[in-house]
PDB file of C-alpha atoms in Angstrom:
ATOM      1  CA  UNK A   1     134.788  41.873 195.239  1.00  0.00           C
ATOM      2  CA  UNK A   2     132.659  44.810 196.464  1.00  0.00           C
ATOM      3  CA  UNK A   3     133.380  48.540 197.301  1.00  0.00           C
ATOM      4  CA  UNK A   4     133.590  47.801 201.059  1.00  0.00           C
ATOM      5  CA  UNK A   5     135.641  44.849 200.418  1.00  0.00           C
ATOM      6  CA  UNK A   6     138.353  47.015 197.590  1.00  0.00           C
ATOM      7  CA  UNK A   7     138.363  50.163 200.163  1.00  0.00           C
ATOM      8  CA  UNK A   8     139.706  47.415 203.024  1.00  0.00           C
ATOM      9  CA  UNK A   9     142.071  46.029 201.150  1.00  0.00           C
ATOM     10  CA  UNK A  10     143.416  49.649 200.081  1.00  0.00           C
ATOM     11  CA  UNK A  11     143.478  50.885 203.805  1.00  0.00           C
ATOM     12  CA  UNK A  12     145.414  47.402 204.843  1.00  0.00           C
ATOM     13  CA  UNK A  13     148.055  48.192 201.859  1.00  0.00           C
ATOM     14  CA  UNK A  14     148.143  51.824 203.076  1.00  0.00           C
ATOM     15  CA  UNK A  15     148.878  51.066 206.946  1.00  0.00           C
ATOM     16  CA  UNK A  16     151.385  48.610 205.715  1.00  0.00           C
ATOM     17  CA  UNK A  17     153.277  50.848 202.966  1.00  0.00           C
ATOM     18  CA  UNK A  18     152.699  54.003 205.502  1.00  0.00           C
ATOM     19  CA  UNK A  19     154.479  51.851 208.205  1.00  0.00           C
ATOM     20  CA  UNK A  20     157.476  51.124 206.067  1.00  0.00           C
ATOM     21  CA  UNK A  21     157.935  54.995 204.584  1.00  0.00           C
ATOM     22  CA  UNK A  22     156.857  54.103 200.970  1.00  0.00           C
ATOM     23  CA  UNK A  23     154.684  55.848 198.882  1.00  0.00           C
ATOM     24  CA  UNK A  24     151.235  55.009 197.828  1.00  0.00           C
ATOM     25  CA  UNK A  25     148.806  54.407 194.968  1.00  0.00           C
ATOM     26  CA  UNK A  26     145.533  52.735 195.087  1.00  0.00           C
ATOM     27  CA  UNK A  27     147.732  49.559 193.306  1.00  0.00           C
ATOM     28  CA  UNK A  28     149.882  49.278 196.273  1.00  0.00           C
ATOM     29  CA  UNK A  29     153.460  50.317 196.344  1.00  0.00           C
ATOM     30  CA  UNK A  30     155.132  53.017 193.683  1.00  0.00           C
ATOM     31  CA  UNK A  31     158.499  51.825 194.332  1.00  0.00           C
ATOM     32  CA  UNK A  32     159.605  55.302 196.231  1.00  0.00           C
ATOM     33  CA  UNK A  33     160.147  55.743 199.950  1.00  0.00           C
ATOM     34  CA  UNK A  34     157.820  58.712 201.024  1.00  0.00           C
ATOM     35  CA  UNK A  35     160.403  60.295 202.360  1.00  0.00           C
ATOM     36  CA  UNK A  36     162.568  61.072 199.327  1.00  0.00           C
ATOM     37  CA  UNK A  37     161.872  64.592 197.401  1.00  0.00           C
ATOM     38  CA  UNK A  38     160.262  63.648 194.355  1.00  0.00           C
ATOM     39  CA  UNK A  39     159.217  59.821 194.969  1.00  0.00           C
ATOM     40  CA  UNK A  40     156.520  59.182 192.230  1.00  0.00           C
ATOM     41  CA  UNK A  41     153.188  58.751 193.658  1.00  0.00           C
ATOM     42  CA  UNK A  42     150.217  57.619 191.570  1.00  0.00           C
ATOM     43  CA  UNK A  43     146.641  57.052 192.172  1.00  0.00           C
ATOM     44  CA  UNK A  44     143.647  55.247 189.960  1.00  0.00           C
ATOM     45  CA  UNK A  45     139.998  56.971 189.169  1.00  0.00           C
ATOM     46  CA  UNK A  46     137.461  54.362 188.259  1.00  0.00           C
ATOM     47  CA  UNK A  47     134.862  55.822 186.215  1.00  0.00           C
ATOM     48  CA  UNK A  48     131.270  54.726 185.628  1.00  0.00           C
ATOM     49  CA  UNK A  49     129.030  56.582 182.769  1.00  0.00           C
ATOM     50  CA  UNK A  50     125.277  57.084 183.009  1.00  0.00           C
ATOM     51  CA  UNK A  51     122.848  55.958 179.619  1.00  0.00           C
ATOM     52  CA  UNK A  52     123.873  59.235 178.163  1.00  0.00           C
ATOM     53  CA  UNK A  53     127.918  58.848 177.567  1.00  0.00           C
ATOM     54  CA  UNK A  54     128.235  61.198 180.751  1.00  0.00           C
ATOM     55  CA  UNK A  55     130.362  60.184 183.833  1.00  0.00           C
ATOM     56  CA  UNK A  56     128.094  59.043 186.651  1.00  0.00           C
ATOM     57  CA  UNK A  57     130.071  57.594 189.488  1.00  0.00           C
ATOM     58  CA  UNK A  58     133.845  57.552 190.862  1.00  0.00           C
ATOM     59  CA  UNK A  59     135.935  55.593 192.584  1.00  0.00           C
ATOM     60  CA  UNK A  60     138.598  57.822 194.516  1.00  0.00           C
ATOM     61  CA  UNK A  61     141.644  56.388 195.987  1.00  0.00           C
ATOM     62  CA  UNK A  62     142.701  57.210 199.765  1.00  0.00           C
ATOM     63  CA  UNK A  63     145.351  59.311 199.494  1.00  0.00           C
ATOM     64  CA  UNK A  64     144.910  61.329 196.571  1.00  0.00           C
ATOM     65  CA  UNK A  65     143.107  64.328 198.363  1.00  0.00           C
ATOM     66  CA  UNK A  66     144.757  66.650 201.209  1.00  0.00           C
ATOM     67  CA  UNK A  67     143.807  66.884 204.489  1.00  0.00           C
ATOM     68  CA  UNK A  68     140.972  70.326 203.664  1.00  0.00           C
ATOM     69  CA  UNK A  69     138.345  67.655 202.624  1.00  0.00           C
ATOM     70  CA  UNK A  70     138.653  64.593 205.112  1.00  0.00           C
ATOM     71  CA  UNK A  71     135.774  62.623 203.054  1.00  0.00           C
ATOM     72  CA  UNK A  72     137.633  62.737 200.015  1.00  0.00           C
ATOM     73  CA  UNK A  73     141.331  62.115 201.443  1.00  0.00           C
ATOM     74  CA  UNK A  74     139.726  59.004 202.823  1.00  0.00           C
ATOM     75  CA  UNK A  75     138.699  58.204 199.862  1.00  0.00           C
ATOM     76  CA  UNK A  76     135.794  55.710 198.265  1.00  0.00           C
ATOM     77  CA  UNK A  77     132.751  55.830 195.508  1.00  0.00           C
ATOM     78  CA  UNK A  78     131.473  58.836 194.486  1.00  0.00           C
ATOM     79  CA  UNK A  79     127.615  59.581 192.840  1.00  0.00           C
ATOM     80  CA  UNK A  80     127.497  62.886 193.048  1.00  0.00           C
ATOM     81  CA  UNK A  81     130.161  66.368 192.866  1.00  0.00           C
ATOM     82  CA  UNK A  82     131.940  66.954 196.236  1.00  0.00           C
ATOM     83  CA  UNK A  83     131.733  70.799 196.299  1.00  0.00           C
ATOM     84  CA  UNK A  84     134.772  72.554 194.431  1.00  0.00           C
ATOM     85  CA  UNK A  85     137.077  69.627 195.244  1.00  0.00           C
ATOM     86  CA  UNK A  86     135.690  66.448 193.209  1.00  0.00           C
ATOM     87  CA  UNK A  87     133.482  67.396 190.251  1.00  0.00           C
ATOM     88  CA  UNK A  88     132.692  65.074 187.378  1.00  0.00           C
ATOM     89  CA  UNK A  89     128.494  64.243 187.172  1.00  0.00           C
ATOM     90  CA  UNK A  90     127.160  64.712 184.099  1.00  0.00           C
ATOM     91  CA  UNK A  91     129.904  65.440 181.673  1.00  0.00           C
ATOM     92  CA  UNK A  92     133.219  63.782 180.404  1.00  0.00           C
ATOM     93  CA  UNK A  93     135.340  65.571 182.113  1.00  0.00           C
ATOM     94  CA  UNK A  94     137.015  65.277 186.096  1.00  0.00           C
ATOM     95  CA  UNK A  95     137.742  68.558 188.205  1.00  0.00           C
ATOM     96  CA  UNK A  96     140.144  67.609 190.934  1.00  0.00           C
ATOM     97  CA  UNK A  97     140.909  70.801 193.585  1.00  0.00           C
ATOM     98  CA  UNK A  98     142.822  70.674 196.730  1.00  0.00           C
ATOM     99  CA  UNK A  99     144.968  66.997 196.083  1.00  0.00           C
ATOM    100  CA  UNK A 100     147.578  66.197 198.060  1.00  0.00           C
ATOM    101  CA  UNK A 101     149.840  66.601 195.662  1.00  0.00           C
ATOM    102  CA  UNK A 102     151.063  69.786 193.696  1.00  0.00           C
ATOM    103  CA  UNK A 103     152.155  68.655 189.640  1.00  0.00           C
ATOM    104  CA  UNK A 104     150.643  66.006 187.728  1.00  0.00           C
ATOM    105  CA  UNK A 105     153.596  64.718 185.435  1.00  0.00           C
ATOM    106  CA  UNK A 106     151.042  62.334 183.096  1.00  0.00           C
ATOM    107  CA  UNK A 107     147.920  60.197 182.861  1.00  0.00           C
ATOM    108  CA  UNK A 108     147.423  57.175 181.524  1.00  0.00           C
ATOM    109  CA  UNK A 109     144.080  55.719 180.830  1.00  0.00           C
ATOM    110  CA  UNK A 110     141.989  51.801 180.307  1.00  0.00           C
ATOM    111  CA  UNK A 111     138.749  50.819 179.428  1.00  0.00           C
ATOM    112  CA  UNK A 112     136.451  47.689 179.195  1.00  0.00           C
ATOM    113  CA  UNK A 113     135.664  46.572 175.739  1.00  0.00           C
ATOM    114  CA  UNK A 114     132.805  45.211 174.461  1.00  0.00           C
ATOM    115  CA  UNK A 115     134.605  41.600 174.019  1.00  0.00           C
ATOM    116  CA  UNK A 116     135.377  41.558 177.802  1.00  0.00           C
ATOM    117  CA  UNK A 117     138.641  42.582 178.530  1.00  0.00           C
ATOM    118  CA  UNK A 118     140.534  45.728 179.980  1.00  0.00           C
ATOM    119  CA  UNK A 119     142.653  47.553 177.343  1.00  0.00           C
ATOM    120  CA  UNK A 120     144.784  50.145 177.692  1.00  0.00           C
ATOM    121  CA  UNK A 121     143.683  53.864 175.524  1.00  0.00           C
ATOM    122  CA  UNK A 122     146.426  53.841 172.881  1.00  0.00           C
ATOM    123  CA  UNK A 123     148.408  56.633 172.814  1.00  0.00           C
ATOM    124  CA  UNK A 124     146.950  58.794 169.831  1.00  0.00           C
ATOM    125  CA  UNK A 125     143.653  59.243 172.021  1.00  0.00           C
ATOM    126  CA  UNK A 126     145.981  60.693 174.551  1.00  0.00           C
ATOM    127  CA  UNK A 127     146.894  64.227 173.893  1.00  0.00           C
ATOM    128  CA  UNK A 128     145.454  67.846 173.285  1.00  0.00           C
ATOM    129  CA  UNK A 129     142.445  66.474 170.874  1.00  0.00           C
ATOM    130  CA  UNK A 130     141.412  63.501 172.835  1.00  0.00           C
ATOM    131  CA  UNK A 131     142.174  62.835 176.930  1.00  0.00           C
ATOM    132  CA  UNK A 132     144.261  65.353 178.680  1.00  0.00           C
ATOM    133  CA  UNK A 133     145.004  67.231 181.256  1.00  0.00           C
ATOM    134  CA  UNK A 134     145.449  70.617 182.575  1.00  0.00           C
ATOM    135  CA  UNK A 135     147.517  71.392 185.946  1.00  0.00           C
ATOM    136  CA  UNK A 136     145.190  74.832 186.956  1.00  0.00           C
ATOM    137  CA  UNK A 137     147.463  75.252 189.809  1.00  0.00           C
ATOM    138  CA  UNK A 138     149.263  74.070 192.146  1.00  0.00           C
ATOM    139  CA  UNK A 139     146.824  70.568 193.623  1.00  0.00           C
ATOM    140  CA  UNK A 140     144.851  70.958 191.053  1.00  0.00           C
ATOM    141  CA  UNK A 141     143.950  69.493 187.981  1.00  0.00           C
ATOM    142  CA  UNK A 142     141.544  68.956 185.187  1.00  0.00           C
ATOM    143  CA  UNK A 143     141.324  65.897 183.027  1.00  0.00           C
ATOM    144  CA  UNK A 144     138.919  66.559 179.881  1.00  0.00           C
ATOM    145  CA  UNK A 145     137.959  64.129 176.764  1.00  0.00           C
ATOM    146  CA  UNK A 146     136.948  61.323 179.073  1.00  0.00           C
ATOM    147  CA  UNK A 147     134.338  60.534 176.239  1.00  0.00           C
ATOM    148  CA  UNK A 148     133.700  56.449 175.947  1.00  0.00           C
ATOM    149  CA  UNK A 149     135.107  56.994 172.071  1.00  0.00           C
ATOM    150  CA  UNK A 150     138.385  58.214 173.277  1.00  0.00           C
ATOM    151  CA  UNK A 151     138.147  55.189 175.894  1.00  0.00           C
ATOM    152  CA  UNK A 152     136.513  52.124 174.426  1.00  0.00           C
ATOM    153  CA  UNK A 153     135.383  52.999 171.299  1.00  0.00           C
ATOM    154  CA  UNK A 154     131.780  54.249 172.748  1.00  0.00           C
ATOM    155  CA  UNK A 155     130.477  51.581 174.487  1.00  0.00           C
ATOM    156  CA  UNK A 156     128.834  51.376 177.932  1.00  0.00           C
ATOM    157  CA  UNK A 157     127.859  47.979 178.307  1.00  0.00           C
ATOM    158  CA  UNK A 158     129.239  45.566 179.163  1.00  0.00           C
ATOM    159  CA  UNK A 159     130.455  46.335 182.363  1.00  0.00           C
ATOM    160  CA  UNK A 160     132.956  44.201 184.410  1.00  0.00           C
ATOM    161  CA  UNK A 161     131.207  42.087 186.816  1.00  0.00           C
ATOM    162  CA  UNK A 162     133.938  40.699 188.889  1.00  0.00           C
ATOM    163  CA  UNK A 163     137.671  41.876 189.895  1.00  0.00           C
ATOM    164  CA  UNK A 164     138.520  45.519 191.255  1.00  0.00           C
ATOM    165  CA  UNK A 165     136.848  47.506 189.044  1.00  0.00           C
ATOM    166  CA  UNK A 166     134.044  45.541 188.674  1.00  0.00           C
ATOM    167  CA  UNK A 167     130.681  47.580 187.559  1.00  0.00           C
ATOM    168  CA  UNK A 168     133.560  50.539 186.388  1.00  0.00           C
ATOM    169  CA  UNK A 169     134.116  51.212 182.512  1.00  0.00           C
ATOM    170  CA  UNK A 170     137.425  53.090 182.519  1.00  0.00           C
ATOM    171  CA  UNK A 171     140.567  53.965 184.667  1.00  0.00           C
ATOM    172  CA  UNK A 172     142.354  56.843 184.406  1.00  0.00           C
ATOM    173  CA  UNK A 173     145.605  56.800 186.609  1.00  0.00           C
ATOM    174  CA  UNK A 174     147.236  60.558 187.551  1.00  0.00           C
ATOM    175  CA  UNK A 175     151.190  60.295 188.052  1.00  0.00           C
ATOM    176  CA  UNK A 176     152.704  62.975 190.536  1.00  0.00           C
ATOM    177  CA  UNK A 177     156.496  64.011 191.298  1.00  0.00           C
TER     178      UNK A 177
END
């Protein structure tokens, strides 16, 4: 499956869930109506990293971003930093400003291993030393430590060559009340 052909399917699930009041992720359905005060709402970054262990491309789900930046509230595959909003090139960590949402309440993160499979980042690599997360202020949030050897043990080949993510090396999915 391609990027055109993921970002279709996303907008199709997104009319439909939008249709019938329930809140969206990029996965479809978070089991909330959108409607109710404190439905959870969560959304999946695919990450890409360059030769150099530094994060080189995004995938940014519809939805996660307000309505001040229309390209990234639509959503889609990102190469390069989208002003103050969406910046990540270069580094290992994500800088998200102006989401539609106001508190993060977790992340959880998964990577593709060198044997071929998508794991999930056990939870000692999540925390203060490893992956985490600041809330900066209200829709806004920065996610630090996204380092390969907190993800999949440092490795950035081989990459996924079929299924959603495919060409992606790591999720990292944001949780909002």
């Amino acid at each position: 499956m391609n990027c055109s052909q993921l970002l279709n399917r996303t907008l199709a699930s997104r009319l439909v869930c939008e249709t019938n009041q329930i809140a969206i992720g990029p996965t479809g359905p978070t089991g909330g109506s959108a409607t109710i005060p404190g439905a959870l709402k969560a959304f999946t970054i695919y990450v890409d990293y360059s030769a150099n262990n530094a994060i080189s491309r995004l995938y940014i789900p519809a939805g996660l971003f307000g309505p001040a930046n229309p390209v990234l509230a639509f959503g889609g595959v990102f190469t390069a930093n989208q002003g103050t909003d969406l910046v990540f090139l270069g580094g290992t960590t994500i800088t998200l400003n102006n989401t539609a949402y106001a508190f993060v309440s977790s992340i959880n993160a998964s990577g593709y291993i060198p044997a071929g499979a998508w794991q999930p980042v056990y939870g000692a690599r999540i925390g203060p030393t490893f992956i985490n997360y600041s809330v900066t202020n209200d829709n806004a949030v920065l996610i630090e430590g996204l380092d390969t050897s907190n993800i999949n043990g440092g490795s950035i080949t081989p990459k996924p060559t079929t299924g959603v993510a495919a060409g992606f090396l790591a999720t990292v999915t944001i949780f909002y009340v």
